[in-house]
Coordinates of C-alpha atoms in Angstrom, one line a residue:
M27 CA 0.0 0.4 -0.2
R28 CA 1.3 3.6 0.0
C29 CA 3.6 3.5 2.9
R30 CA 2.9 6.2 5.1
R31 CA 4.2 3.9 8.1
L32 CA 7.7 3.6 6.1
I33 CA 8.1 6.9 5.1
A34 CA 7.4 7.9 9.0
A35 CA 10.1 5.7 10.0
C36 CA 13.0 7.3 6.9
L37 CA 12.0 10.7 8.6
G38 CA 13.5 8.9 11.8
L39 CA 10.3 9.8 13.3
A40 CA 10.2 7.9 16.9
L41 CA 6.6 6.5 17.1
A42 CA 5.9 4.3 19.9
G43 CA 4.0 0.9 20.3
A44 CA 0.5 -1.0 20.2
T45 CA -1.7 2.1 20.9
D46 CA -3.0 5.0 18.4
A47 CA 0.8 5.7 17.2
A48 CA 2.4 4.0 14.1
P49 CA 5.5 2.3 15.4
E50 CA 9.4 2.7 14.4
R51 CA 11.1 0.0 12.1
S52 CA 14.2 -1.0 13.2
R53 CA 16.9 -0.2 10.5
A54 CA 20.2 -2.4 9.4
A55 CA 22.7 -1.2 7.2
G56 CA 24.2 -4.2 5.8
D57 CA 22.8 -7.4 8.1
T58 CA 22.0 -9.7 6.3
A59 CA 21.7 -12.3 9.3
A60 CA 18.6 -14.6 8.9
F61 CA 17.3 -16.5 11.5
V62 CA 17.2 -20.0 10.9
F63 CA 15.3 -23.3 11.8
A64 CA 16.6 -26.4 12.3
N65 CA 16.1 -29.4 10.1
V66 CA 13.7 -26.9 7.8
S67 CA 14.3 -26.7 3.7
G68 CA 12.3 -26.1 1.0
P69 CA 10.6 -26.2 -1.2
A70 CA 12.0 -29.3 -2.5
A71 CA 10.4 -29.4 -6.2
A72 CA 11.1 -27.1 -9.1
T73 CA 8.3 -24.1 -10.1
E74 CA 8.0 -23.4 -13.8
I75 CA 5.8 -21.6 -16.0
P76 CA 3.8 -23.3 -18.9
T77 CA 3.6 -21.7 -21.8
P78 CA 0.3 -19.5 -22.4
I79 CA -2.6 -20.5 -24.0
P80 CA -4.4 -18.1 -25.8
A81 CA -8.0 -18.1 -24.5
A82 CA -10.2 -19.3 -27.5
W83 CA -13.7 -17.9 -28.2
Q84 CA -15.1 -20.8 -29.5
S85 CA -15.1 -22.0 -25.6
F86 CA -17.9 -19.9 -25.1
D87 CA -20.1 -20.7 -28.1
R88 CA -22.7 -22.5 -26.2
G89 CA -26.1 -22.1 -24.8
E90 CA -29.7 -21.5 -25.4
Q91 CA -31.8 -18.4 -26.8
S92 CA -32.1 -17.0 -23.1
R93 CA -28.7 -16.3 -23.1
L94 CA -27.4 -12.8 -24.5
A95 CA -25.3 -13.3 -28.0
V96 CA -22.3 -11.4 -28.3
L97 CA -21.6 -11.8 -32.3
L98 CA -18.2 -11.4 -32.6
T99 CA -17.1 -9.5 -35.5
D100 CA -13.3 -9.0 -34.6
T101 CA -11.1 -12.1 -33.0
D102 CA -8.5 -9.4 -32.4
S103 CA -10.1 -7.6 -29.7
S104 CA -10.8 -7.3 -26.2
W105 CA -13.7 -10.2 -26.2
L106 CA -12.2 -12.3 -23.4
S107 CA -11.6 -8.7 -20.8
L108 CA -15.6 -8.6 -21.9
A109 CA -16.2 -12.2 -21.2
H110 CA -15.0 -11.9 -18.3
G111 CA -17.3 -9.0 -17.2
L112 CA -20.3 -10.5 -18.0
R113 CA -18.7 -13.8 -16.1
T114 CA -18.6 -11.3 -13.0
T115 CA -21.7 -9.3 -12.8
G116 CA -23.5 -13.2 -13.8
I117 CA -24.9 -12.5 -17.3
P118 CA -25.0 -15.7 -19.2
F119 CA -23.6 -15.2 -22.4
R120 CA -22.9 -16.8 -25.5
L121 CA -20.0 -15.7 -28.3
T122 CA -20.7 -16.4 -31.6
R123 CA -19.3 -15.5 -35.0
D124 CA -22.9 -16.6 -37.2
V125 CA -25.3 -13.8 -37.6
K126 CA -27.8 -16.5 -38.1
E127 CA -27.4 -18.0 -35.0
A128 CA -27.0 -14.8 -32.8
L129 CA -29.6 -13.6 -34.5
R130 CA -32.1 -16.4 -32.8
H131 CA -31.3 -14.7 -28.9
R132 CA -34.0 -12.0 -28.7
V133 CA -30.7 -9.8 -27.5
V134 CA -27.5 -9.5 -29.5
M135 CA -24.4 -7.3 -28.9
V136 CA -22.1 -6.7 -31.8
Y137 CA -18.8 -6.6 -31.1
P138 CA -16.1 -5.0 -31.0
T139 CA -17.6 -2.9 -34.0
M140 CA -20.3 -2.7 -36.5
S141 CA -20.0 -1.3 -39.7
G142 CA -20.3 -2.6 -43.5
R143 CA -16.6 -2.7 -42.7
V144 CA -16.7 -6.5 -41.1
L145 CA -20.6 -7.2 -42.0
D146 CA -21.1 -8.6 -45.3
A147 CA -24.6 -7.5 -47.1
E148 CA -26.6 -10.0 -45.8
A149 CA -25.4 -9.8 -42.0
Y150 CA -25.9 -5.9 -42.6
A151 CA -29.1 -6.3 -43.5
A152 CA -30.7 -8.6 -40.9
L153 CA -29.4 -6.8 -38.2
S154 CA -30.6 -3.6 -39.3
R155 CA -34.0 -5.1 -39.2
F156 CA -33.7 -7.2 -36.1
P157 CA -34.7 -4.4 -33.6
D158 CA -38.2 -3.3 -36.4
E159 CA -39.0 -7.3 -35.6
G160 CA -38.8 -6.9 -32.0
G161 CA -35.6 -7.9 -30.7
T162 CA -32.6 -6.2 -28.5
L163 CA -29.6 -4.9 -30.9
I164 CA -26.6 -3.3 -28.5
G165 CA -24.4 -1.8 -31.3
V166 CA -20.5 -1.4 -30.2
D167 CA -18.8 1.5 -32.1
V168 CA -21.3 1.8 -34.0
E169 CA -19.6 2.9 -38.1
G170 CA -21.3 4.2 -40.9
D171 CA -24.3 7.0 -41.5
A172 CA -26.6 4.2 -42.9
L173 CA -26.8 2.5 -39.5
G174 CA -27.8 5.8 -38.3
K175 CA -31.1 5.4 -39.2
V176 CA -31.3 1.8 -37.2
F177 CA -29.4 3.5 -33.9
G178 CA -31.0 7.0 -34.2
F179 CA -28.1 9.5 -35.1
T180 CA -27.0 11.0 -38.3
T181 CA -23.6 10.7 -38.5
T182 CA -20.0 9.5 -35.7
A183 CA -17.3 11.9 -34.5
P184 CA -14.1 9.8 -33.3
S185 CA -12.1 12.0 -30.6
R186 CA -9.5 10.6 -28.0
A187 CA -10.3 14.1 -26.2
R188 CA -13.3 12.9 -23.9
S189 CA -13.0 11.4 -20.6
R190 CA -16.4 11.1 -18.9
I191 CA -19.5 9.8 -19.9
T192 CA -22.5 11.1 -18.3
F193 CA -26.0 9.2 -17.8
D194 CA -29.3 10.6 -18.0
A195 CA -30.8 9.7 -14.7
A196 CA -34.5 9.5 -15.8
H197 CA -33.8 7.3 -18.7
A198 CA -35.8 3.5 -17.4
L199 CA -32.2 1.8 -18.3
S200 CA -30.1 3.9 -16.1
T201 CA -32.8 5.1 -13.1
G202 CA -30.7 2.3 -10.5
F203 CA -27.5 4.6 -10.9
T204 CA -28.5 7.2 -8.1
D205 CA -24.9 8.2 -7.4
A206 CA -22.9 11.2 -8.4
R207 CA -20.1 8.3 -9.8
E208 CA -22.4 6.1 -10.9
Q209 CA -24.4 8.9 -13.2
T210 CA -21.0 9.9 -14.2
I211 CA -18.0 7.8 -14.5
P212 CA -14.4 7.7 -16.2
F213 CA -13.2 5.8 -19.3
S214 CA -10.0 7.7 -20.8
N215 CA -7.0 9.7 -19.7
P216 CA -6.8 12.5 -22.4
R217 CA -3.3 13.6 -21.1
Q218 CA -2.1 10.1 -22.4
G219 CA -2.6 12.2 -25.9
A220 CA -2.2 9.7 -29.3
A221 CA -2.7 6.6 -26.5
A222 CA -5.8 7.9 -25.2
F223 CA -9.0 5.9 -25.2
G224 CA -10.9 6.4 -28.6
S225 CA -14.5 7.2 -28.6
L226 CA -17.4 7.4 -30.8
G227 CA -19.7 10.2 -30.5
Y228 CA -22.9 9.9 -32.0
V229 CA -23.9 13.2 -33.7
G230 CA -27.8 14.1 -34.7
A231 CA -28.8 11.6 -31.4
T232 CA -32.4 13.0 -29.6
A233 CA -32.5 12.4 -25.8
P234 CA -29.3 10.3 -25.8
L235 CA -29.1 8.0 -22.8
A236 CA -26.1 8.8 -22.1
V237 CA -23.4 11.9 -23.2
Y238 CA -19.6 12.8 -23.1
D239 CA -17.6 15.6 -21.0
D240 CA -18.1 17.8 -24.7
G241 CA -21.7 17.1 -25.2
S242 CA -22.1 14.5 -27.9
A243 CA -24.1 11.7 -28.0
A244 CA -22.3 8.1 -25.9
I245 CA -24.7 6.0 -25.7
T246 CA -28.1 5.8 -28.3
E247 CA -31.2 4.3 -27.7
R248 CA -33.8 3.9 -30.5
K249 CA -37.4 2.4 -29.7
T250 CA -39.3 0.6 -32.6
G251 CA -42.2 -0.7 -31.2
K252 CA -41.5 -3.5 -28.9
G253 CA -37.5 -3.9 -30.1
S254 CA -34.7 -1.1 -29.6
A255 CA -31.6 -0.4 -30.9
I256 CA -29.0 0.8 -28.3
A257 CA -25.2 2.5 -29.8
I258 CA -22.9 2.1 -27.4
G259 CA -19.4 4.7 -28.5
I260 CA -16.9 3.1 -26.2
D261 CA -15.1 -0.4 -26.7
L262 CA -16.3 -2.0 -23.8
G263 CA -13.4 -5.0 -23.7
F264 CA -11.2 -2.5 -24.0
L265 CA -12.2 -0.6 -21.0
F266 CA -12.9 -3.8 -19.2
A267 CA -8.8 -4.8 -20.0
I268 CA -8.1 -1.2 -18.6
G269 CA -9.3 -2.1 -15.0
Y270 CA -8.6 -5.9 -14.9
N271 CA -5.7 -5.8 -15.8
N272 CA -3.9 -2.8 -13.8
R273 CA -3.3 -0.5 -16.3
E274 CA -5.7 2.5 -15.6
E275 CA -3.1 4.8 -16.5
G276 CA -4.8 7.6 -15.0
V277 CA -8.3 7.2 -15.6
A278 CA -9.4 6.2 -11.9
R279 CA -10.3 9.4 -9.8
D280 CA -9.2 8.0 -6.8
Y281 CA -6.3 5.3 -5.5
A282 CA -8.4 4.0 -2.8
N283 CA -11.1 4.3 0.0
G284 CA -13.2 5.7 -2.7
F285 CA -16.2 4.6 -4.9
E286 CA -14.9 3.7 -8.8
P287 CA -17.5 1.9 -10.2
A288 CA -17.0 2.6 -14.0
I289 CA -16.7 -0.5 -15.0
D290 CA -19.4 -1.9 -12.6
V291 CA -21.9 0.6 -14.4
L292 CA -21.2 -0.3 -17.7
L293 CA -21.9 -4.1 -16.7
R294 CA -24.8 -2.9 -14.9
L295 CA -25.9 -1.3 -18.0
I296 CA -25.7 -4.4 -20.1
G297 CA -27.6 -6.6 -17.3
N298 CA -30.3 -3.4 -17.5
I299 CA -30.7 -4.1 -21.5
Y300 CA -30.3 -7.4 -21.2
R301 CA -33.1 -7.9 -18.9
A302 CA -35.8 -5.4 -21.2
G303 CA -35.2 -7.5 -23.4
E304 CA -35.3 -11.1 -23.3
P305 CA -38.3 -12.0 -20.9
N306 CA -37.4 -14.8 -19.5
A307 CA -34.2 -13.4 -18.3
V308 CA -32.1 -15.2 -15.0
T309 CA -29.2 -13.8 -13.9
L310 CA -26.5 -15.1 -11.3
H311 CA -26.4 -12.6 -8.2
T312 CA -22.8 -12.0 -6.8
V313 CA -23.3 -12.0 -3.2
P314 CA -23.7 -16.0 -1.4
Q315 CA -27.1 -16.6 0.9
G316 CA -28.7 -13.8 -0.8
K317 CA -27.2 -10.8 1.1
A318 CA -26.4 -7.2 -0.7
L319 CA -22.7 -7.1 0.6
T320 CA -19.8 -9.1 0.4
V321 CA -17.2 -7.8 2.8
L322 CA -13.5 -9.2 3.5
M323 CA -12.1 -8.4 6.2
T324 CA -8.1 -9.0 5.8
H325 CA -5.0 -7.9 7.9
D326 CA -1.5 -7.3 6.3
V327 CA 1.0 -8.7 9.0
D328 CA 4.1 -6.8 7.8
Y329 CA 6.0 -5.8 11.1
T330 CA 7.3 -6.7 14.2
Q331 CA 5.0 -6.3 16.7
S332 CA 1.6 -7.1 14.4
L333 CA 1.8 -10.7 14.8
A334 CA 0.9 -10.0 18.6
N335 CA -1.2 -7.4 17.9
A336 CA -3.0 -9.8 15.4
L337 CA -4.9 -11.9 18.4
A338 CA -6.9 -9.1 19.3
Y339 CA -8.2 -8.7 16.1
A340 CA -8.7 -12.6 15.5
R341 CA -10.8 -12.4 19.1
F342 CA -13.2 -9.9 17.7
E343 CA -13.5 -11.8 14.7
A344 CA -14.0 -14.7 16.7
E345 CA -16.9 -13.1 18.7
A346 CA -18.3 -11.8 15.6
G347 CA -18.5 -14.7 13.3
V348 CA -16.6 -12.9 11.3
P349 CA -13.7 -15.1 9.9
A350 CA -10.8 -13.0 8.2
T351 CA -7.6 -13.8 6.4
Y352 CA -4.2 -12.7 7.8
F353 CA -1.8 -11.7 5.0
V354 CA 1.6 -12.9 6.8
Q355 CA 4.8 -11.7 5.7
T356 CA 7.3 -14.3 6.4
K357 CA 10.2 -12.5 7.7
Y358 CA 13.3 -14.1 8.7
V359 CA 15.6 -11.4 7.3
R360 CA 17.1 -8.4 9.1
D361 CA 17.2 -5.6 6.9
W362 CA 16.0 -2.1 6.0
N363 CA 12.6 -2.6 6.8
D364 CA 12.5 -4.4 9.7
A365 CA 13.7 -6.9 12.3
V366 CA 13.6 -10.4 12.1
F367 CA 10.0 -11.4 13.5
F368 CA 9.1 -15.0 11.8
N369 CA 11.3 -16.9 14.1
D370 CA 10.3 -19.2 17.4
N371 CA 8.0 -16.5 19.3
G372 CA 6.7 -15.4 15.9
I373 CA 5.9 -19.2 15.2
A374 CA 4.4 -18.9 18.5
L375 CA 2.1 -16.4 17.8
L376 CA 1.4 -17.3 14.4
K377 CA -0.3 -20.8 15.6
E378 CA -2.3 -19.1 18.0
L379 CA -3.6 -17.2 15.6
A380 CA -4.6 -19.4 13.0
A381 CA -6.5 -21.4 15.9
N382 CA -8.8 -19.0 14.9
D383 CA -11.6 -18.7 12.9
I384 CA -9.2 -17.1 10.2
E385 CA -7.4 -17.8 7.0
I386 CA -3.6 -17.5 6.5
G387 CA -2.3 -15.9 3.3
S388 CA 0.6 -15.2 2.3
H389 CA 2.5 -11.4 2.3
S390 CA 5.7 -12.3 1.0
V391 CA 9.1 -13.2 2.2
A392 CA 10.9 -9.2 2.2
H393 CA 7.6 -7.1 1.5
S394 CA 9.9 -4.9 -1.2
M395 CA 8.7 -2.0 -2.3
L396 CA 10.2 -3.3 -5.9
F397 CA 8.8 -6.5 -6.1
H398 CA 7.0 -5.3 -9.5
Q399 CA 10.6 -4.8 -10.8
L400 CA 11.9 -8.0 -9.6
P401 CA 13.0 -10.8 -12.0
L402 CA 11.3 -14.1 -12.1
G403 CA 13.7 -15.8 -10.9
S404 CA 14.6 -19.2 -11.3
G405 CA 11.9 -21.3 -10.0
R406 CA 14.8 -23.6 -7.4
E407 CA 14.6 -20.8 -4.7
R408 CA 14.6 -22.2 -1.7
Y409 CA 14.7 -21.8 2.3
P410 CA 17.1 -21.4 3.9
D411 CA 19.2 -19.9 0.9
Y412 CA 17.2 -17.6 -0.4
R413 CA 17.9 -14.3 1.8
P414 CA 16.5 -11.2 -0.1
F415 CA 17.9 -7.9 1.7
V416 CA 16.3 -5.0 1.3
R417 CA 18.7 -1.9 1.2
S418 CA 16.4 1.0 1.3
A419 CA 13.0 1.8 -0.3
T420 CA 14.6 1.7 -3.9
R421 CA 16.6 -1.4 -4.0
T422 CA 16.0 -4.6 -3.0
D423 CA 19.2 -7.2 -3.5
G424 CA 18.8 -11.0 -3.7
A425 CA 14.8 -10.9 -4.2
T426 CA 12.8 -12.8 -7.2
I427 CA 9.0 -13.1 -8.2
F428 CA 9.1 -16.5 -7.7
G429 CA 11.0 -16.7 -4.2
E430 CA 9.0 -14.1 -2.4
L431 CA 5.9 -16.3 -3.8
R432 CA 7.6 -19.9 -3.0
V433 CA 9.1 -19.8 -0.1
S434 CA 7.0 -17.8 1.9
R435 CA 4.0 -20.0 0.9
F436 CA 5.9 -23.1 1.5
L437 CA 7.0 -22.0 5.4
L438 CA 3.6 -20.8 6.2
E439 CA 2.3 -23.9 5.1
H440 CA 5.2 -25.9 7.1
F441 CA 4.2 -24.0 10.5
V442 CA 0.8 -23.9 10.3
G443 CA -0.3 -26.6 8.9
D444 CA -4.0 -27.0 8.3
G445 CA -3.8 -27.0 4.6
A446 CA -2.3 -24.8 1.5
V447 CA -1.6 -21.7 1.6
V448 CA -3.8 -19.9 -1.9
S449 CA -3.9 -16.1 -1.0
F450 CA -1.6 -13.5 -1.7
R451 CA -0.9 -10.4 -1.3
P452 CA 2.3 -8.2 -2.2
G453 CA 4.1 -5.9 0.1
H454 CA 2.6 -2.3 -1.1
L455 CA 0.6 -3.5 -3.3
R456 CA 3.3 -3.7 -6.0
N457 CA 1.9 -5.9 -8.7
P458 CA 4.7 -7.5 -11.7
Y459 CA 3.0 -8.6 -14.7
A460 CA 4.3 -12.0 -14.3
A461 CA 2.7 -11.8 -11.0
P462 CA -1.0 -14.0 -12.3
Q463 CA 0.9 -16.8 -14.0
A464 CA 3.7 -17.0 -11.3
M465 CA 1.0 -17.3 -8.6
Q466 CA -0.8 -19.8 -10.3
A467 CA 2.3 -21.8 -11.1
V468 CA 3.0 -21.5 -6.9
G469 CA -0.3 -23.1 -6.1
Y470 CA -2.0 -19.6 -5.3
R471 CA -5.7 -19.5 -6.6
Y472 CA -6.3 -16.0 -5.3
S473 CA -4.9 -12.8 -4.6
S474 CA -5.6 -9.1 -3.7
S475 CA -2.9 -6.9 -5.6
A476 CA -4.5 -3.9 -6.7
T477 CA -7.2 -1.6 -5.2
A478 CA -10.6 -1.5 -6.4
N479 CA -10.4 2.1 -7.7
N480 CA -7.5 1.8 -9.8
S481 CA -9.6 -1.9 -11.3
L482 CA -12.2 0.5 -11.5
T483 CA -14.5 -2.3 -10.0
H484 CA -15.8 -3.5 -6.9
L485 CA -16.0 -6.7 -7.7
P486 CA -13.9 -9.5 -8.2
F487 CA -12.3 -10.5 -12.0
R488 CA -10.7 -13.7 -13.2
L489 CA -6.8 -12.7 -14.0
T490 CA -5.3 -13.2 -17.7
Y491 CA -1.2 -14.2 -17.8
D492 CA 1.0 -11.3 -18.1
R493 CA -2.2 -9.0 -17.1
A494 CA -2.0 -8.9 -21.2
G495 CA -6.0 -10.0 -21.6
T496 CA -5.1 -12.9 -24.3
A497 CA -4.9 -16.2 -22.2
E498 CA -6.6 -16.8 -19.0
V499 CA -5.0 -18.3 -15.9
D500 CA -7.1 -19.7 -12.8
V501 CA -6.2 -17.1 -10.4
F502 CA -9.0 -14.5 -9.1
E503 CA -8.5 -10.9 -8.1
F504 CA -10.1 -9.5 -5.2
P505 CA -9.3 -5.6 -5.1
V506 CA -8.9 -3.6 -1.9
G507 CA -11.8 -1.4 -1.1
I508 CA -10.4 0.0 2.0
E509 CA -6.9 0.7 3.5
D510 CA -5.7 2.0 6.4
E511 CA -2.9 4.2 5.6
A512 CA -4.5 7.2 4.2
A513 CA -5.3 9.8 6.2
P514 CA -7.1 10.8 8.1
R515 CA -7.2 8.0 10.7
L516 CA -9.2 5.2 10.0
L517 CA -11.3 5.5 12.7
D518 CA -11.7 9.3 10.9
R519 CA -13.3 7.6 7.9
L520 CA -15.9 5.6 9.2
P521 CA -18.7 7.3 8.2
Q522 CA -17.5 7.1 4.5
A523 CA -16.7 3.2 4.7
V524 CA -20.0 2.5 5.7
A525 CA -21.6 5.0 3.1
L526 CA -19.0 2.9 0.5
A527 CA -20.8 -0.3 2.0
G528 CA -24.3 1.5 1.4
Q529 CA -23.0 2.3 -2.6
L530 CA -21.8 -1.5 -3.2
A531 CA -25.0 -3.0 -1.1
R532 CA -27.2 -1.4 -4.3
Y533 CA -25.6 -4.0 -6.8
G534 CA -23.8 -6.8 -4.6
G535 CA -20.4 -5.2 -4.6
T536 CA -17.1 -6.6 -3.0
L537 CA -15.8 -4.6 -0.2
V538 CA -12.4 -5.7 0.7
V539 CA -11.1 -4.2 4.1
L540 CA -7.1 -4.3 5.0
I541 CA -6.1 -3.3 8.3
H542 CA -2.5 -3.4 9.4
P543 CA -2.5 -4.8 12.8
D544 CA 0.4 -2.2 13.8
I545 CA -1.4 -1.2 16.4
T546 CA -4.4 -1.8 18.1
G547 CA -6.7 1.3 19.7
H548 CA -8.6 3.3 16.8
K549 CA -7.8 0.7 13.8
L550 CA -9.4 -2.4 16.4
E551 CA -12.5 -0.2 17.1
F552 CA -12.8 1.3 13.2
E553 CA -13.2 -2.7 12.9
K554 CA -15.6 -2.9 15.8
R555 CA -18.0 -0.3 14.2
F556 CA -17.9 -1.0 10.7
V557 CA -18.9 -5.0 11.3
A558 CA -21.7 -3.5 13.6
A559 CA -22.6 -0.9 10.6
V560 CA -23.0 -2.9 8.0
A561 CA -23.5 -6.7 10.2
D562 CA -27.1 -7.1 8.7
R563 CA -27.0 -6.8 4.9
A564 CA -23.3 -8.3 4.4
W565 CA -21.7 -11.7 3.7
F566 CA -18.5 -12.2 5.7
G567 CA -15.6 -14.3 4.6
S568 CA -12.1 -15.3 4.5
M569 CA -10.6 -14.6 1.1
R570 CA -10.2 -18.4 0.4
A571 CA -14.3 -19.5 1.4
F572 CA -15.5 -16.4 -0.9
G573 CA -12.4 -17.1 -3.3
D574 CA -13.8 -20.9 -3.4
F575 CA -17.7 -20.1 -4.2
W576 CA -16.4 -16.9 -6.7
A577 CA -14.5 -19.6 -8.8
A578 CA -17.3 -22.2 -8.7
R579 CA -19.9 -19.7 -9.3
D580 CA -17.8 -18.2 -12.3
A581 CA -18.2 -21.9 -14.0
V582 CA -22.5 -22.1 -13.3
D583 CA -24.1 -22.4 -17.3
V584 CA -27.5 -21.1 -16.6
D585 CA -30.0 -21.2 -19.5
I586 CA -33.9 -21.4 -19.9
R587 CA -35.8 -23.7 -22.0
M588 CA -39.3 -23.9 -22.1
S589 CA -41.5 -27.3 -21.5
D590 CA -45.4 -27.6 -21.6
G591 CA -45.6 -23.4 -22.3
L592 CA -43.5 -23.0 -19.0
P593 CA -40.1 -22.2 -18.4
Q594 CA -37.2 -24.4 -16.8
L595 CA -34.1 -23.0 -15.2
H596 CA -31.4 -25.0 -16.2
L597 CA -28.1 -25.0 -14.0
H598 CA -24.9 -27.0 -14.6
V599 CA -22.1 -26.7 -12.7
D600 CA -18.5 -29.5 -12.2
R601 CA -18.6 -28.9 -8.2
A602 CA -21.4 -27.7 -5.7
V603 CA -22.3 -23.8 -5.1
P604 CA -23.2 -23.7 -2.1
G605 CA -25.4 -20.1 -1.2
L606 CA -25.8 -19.7 -5.2
T607 CA -28.1 -16.6 -5.4
L608 CA -29.9 -16.5 -8.5
V609 CA -32.4 -13.3 -9.9
L610 CA -35.2 -14.5 -11.7
P611 CA -37.5 -13.0 -14.1
S612 CA -40.0 -10.5 -12.2
G613 CA -43.5 -12.4 -11.6
H614 CA -42.4 -15.9 -11.7
R615 CA -41.5 -18.4 -8.4
A616 CA -39.8 -21.4 -8.3
E617 CA -42.2 -24.6 -7.9
S618 CA -39.7 -27.3 -7.8
V619 CA -36.0 -27.9 -8.2
T620 CA -34.4 -31.1 -9.0
P621 CA -32.5 -33.2 -7.6
S622 CA -33.7 -32.0 -4.1
S623 CA -30.8 -32.7 -2.5
G624 CA -29.8 -29.2 -1.9
T625 CA -31.8 -26.7 0.0
W626 CA -33.4 -23.5 -1.9
R627 CA -35.4 -20.3 -1.1
Q628 CA -37.1 -17.7 -2.6
D629 CA -37.4 -14.4 -1.5
G630 CA -39.0 -11.6 -3.9
T631 CA -37.2 -12.5 -7.3
Q632 CA -34.2 -14.0 -5.6
L633 CA -33.7 -17.6 -5.3
V634 CA -31.0 -19.1 -2.9
I635 CA -29.9 -22.4 -3.6
D636 CA -27.0 -25.1 -3.1
L637 CA -26.4 -25.9 -5.9
T638 CA -25.0 -29.7 -6.4
A639 CA -22.3 -30.4 -8.5
G640 CA -24.1 -31.7 -12.3
D641 CA -27.3 -31.0 -14.0
T642 CA -30.4 -29.3 -11.4
I643 CA -33.6 -28.2 -12.4
V644 CA -35.9 -25.4 -11.5
R645 CA -39.1 -25.4 -12.6
L646 CA -41.0 -21.7 -12.5
R647 CA -44.5 -20.9 -13.0
P648 CA -45.7 -17.9 -13.4
T649 CA -47.3 -15.5 -10.2
E650 CA -50.8 -13.8 -10.3
G651 CA -48.5 -10.4 -11.7
P652 CA -47.5 -10.1 -15.3
P653 CA -44.8 -12.6 -16.2

């Protein structure tokens, strides 16, 4: 994170122990002595990163007509990031290159561009007729004045100088965007010049759904009886890739501790369009057990007194029924950062901490400010020979990405012994491009290596090889929403934190809270008051517990098939998903679930089900209200 405590120590401020003051960290100019545990050595096996396999769009080409169809007009595009976004928000979709197959669906998105350059005459004509025939057509980067008649504009105006989109809050598709930061969202940083995000303005649009900061139309809608045509002037997948790959380059309005829902707003918009156009739309909710908000309490243990202080946090969390994740630095080398605390005394405290209902994750070995610049390493780094040494904020010797990941995980698993360590957070949230594939190769499954604001989303997402968006890795990112090092002090920011939780609860956001247990005092008091304030609407869990849920949810197939004139919800997943929540079509109720081995309940349009592995059929029936 931002290193307020480290900067204070560098200035020589003598700040005291375990109250409200941040502690001083000891310094060593050249002492490379390491604490060595007798008869402990490893890991033995080498780590290798497999060759990346580019994702294939064909793997997303399946599903019934009830899904959103995405007609892919260019495979050399950011379609994978778009797919990850749709998966995150729970919209069932199908990718296809076949226009006729796409038009079998009621809602069709044409991505990444819609024009005569990428469509033959027959496809162009069929798509143009689709809204008049009752379908919903979403065109991304719609080019050509002829298509203006379909979407309701006269011509287009490209630009790289635009940076904001403002929604018409009164429009039916955006009425849920009630916060000022939802009504106006950033998408580009024009200061990048020729490298800035390009956009299309739609000239001549009447009453657009959204406008750019220069006043031109960014999103248009033309109603045609039961159908509609919606034109979006930015490349959605490319914007999602900017956030998901931690490459926002100054787009975000804040680094952390604020509301930055740019990607979430656009995904919710697509969801609103999908539900308006597909009467049998069923989507996956983002929070387990039908709750409104996911809260992950996390702690970074990276200071000599933190393990001892962490026990007070863990005791409170156990009493409150709040499972938490403790990212522990395995600091066995005394250096510029701090003294050794991963030693016999530290292990005793760590085992006492782990005896609570918590998860132990890795917070690296060296906690270097330069983790994002380290070499990958050999994949054979082992304790006790691996001895990274931080000499200053700008110099770290002997450290590698593999060493930080491998050795810390090995030591934590060796001494805690309660199963695999699967969650990782780097010191200072330094995030190397090789981190996703390196984490997967070492055995991590869940990462918390970026802030939600820099990611432009308050929801988890899947990572890609080299943070480049072409090859998937089996690691999910859970970005940090609130951290404890910004001014003013954490307790004084309680109202803002509770307000952020309320903003996220309106659409099922995830709030990852990062608290360093370097002190107790006001930080522990903040956690107590924050938990009490959100307990009625939040699902609390460790990163591992929520990650297991999220990874399983990510693989759920959702389809509607008609049987005897009534819709049947067909679900398929390879592993169980307890507490899966689905949003049913308005005016429908679940009548039966087959097989009946899992429990289920319905509250309004939400169906909460303990989904078992395999196929599940939910028979739906219209209520007395409109279907």
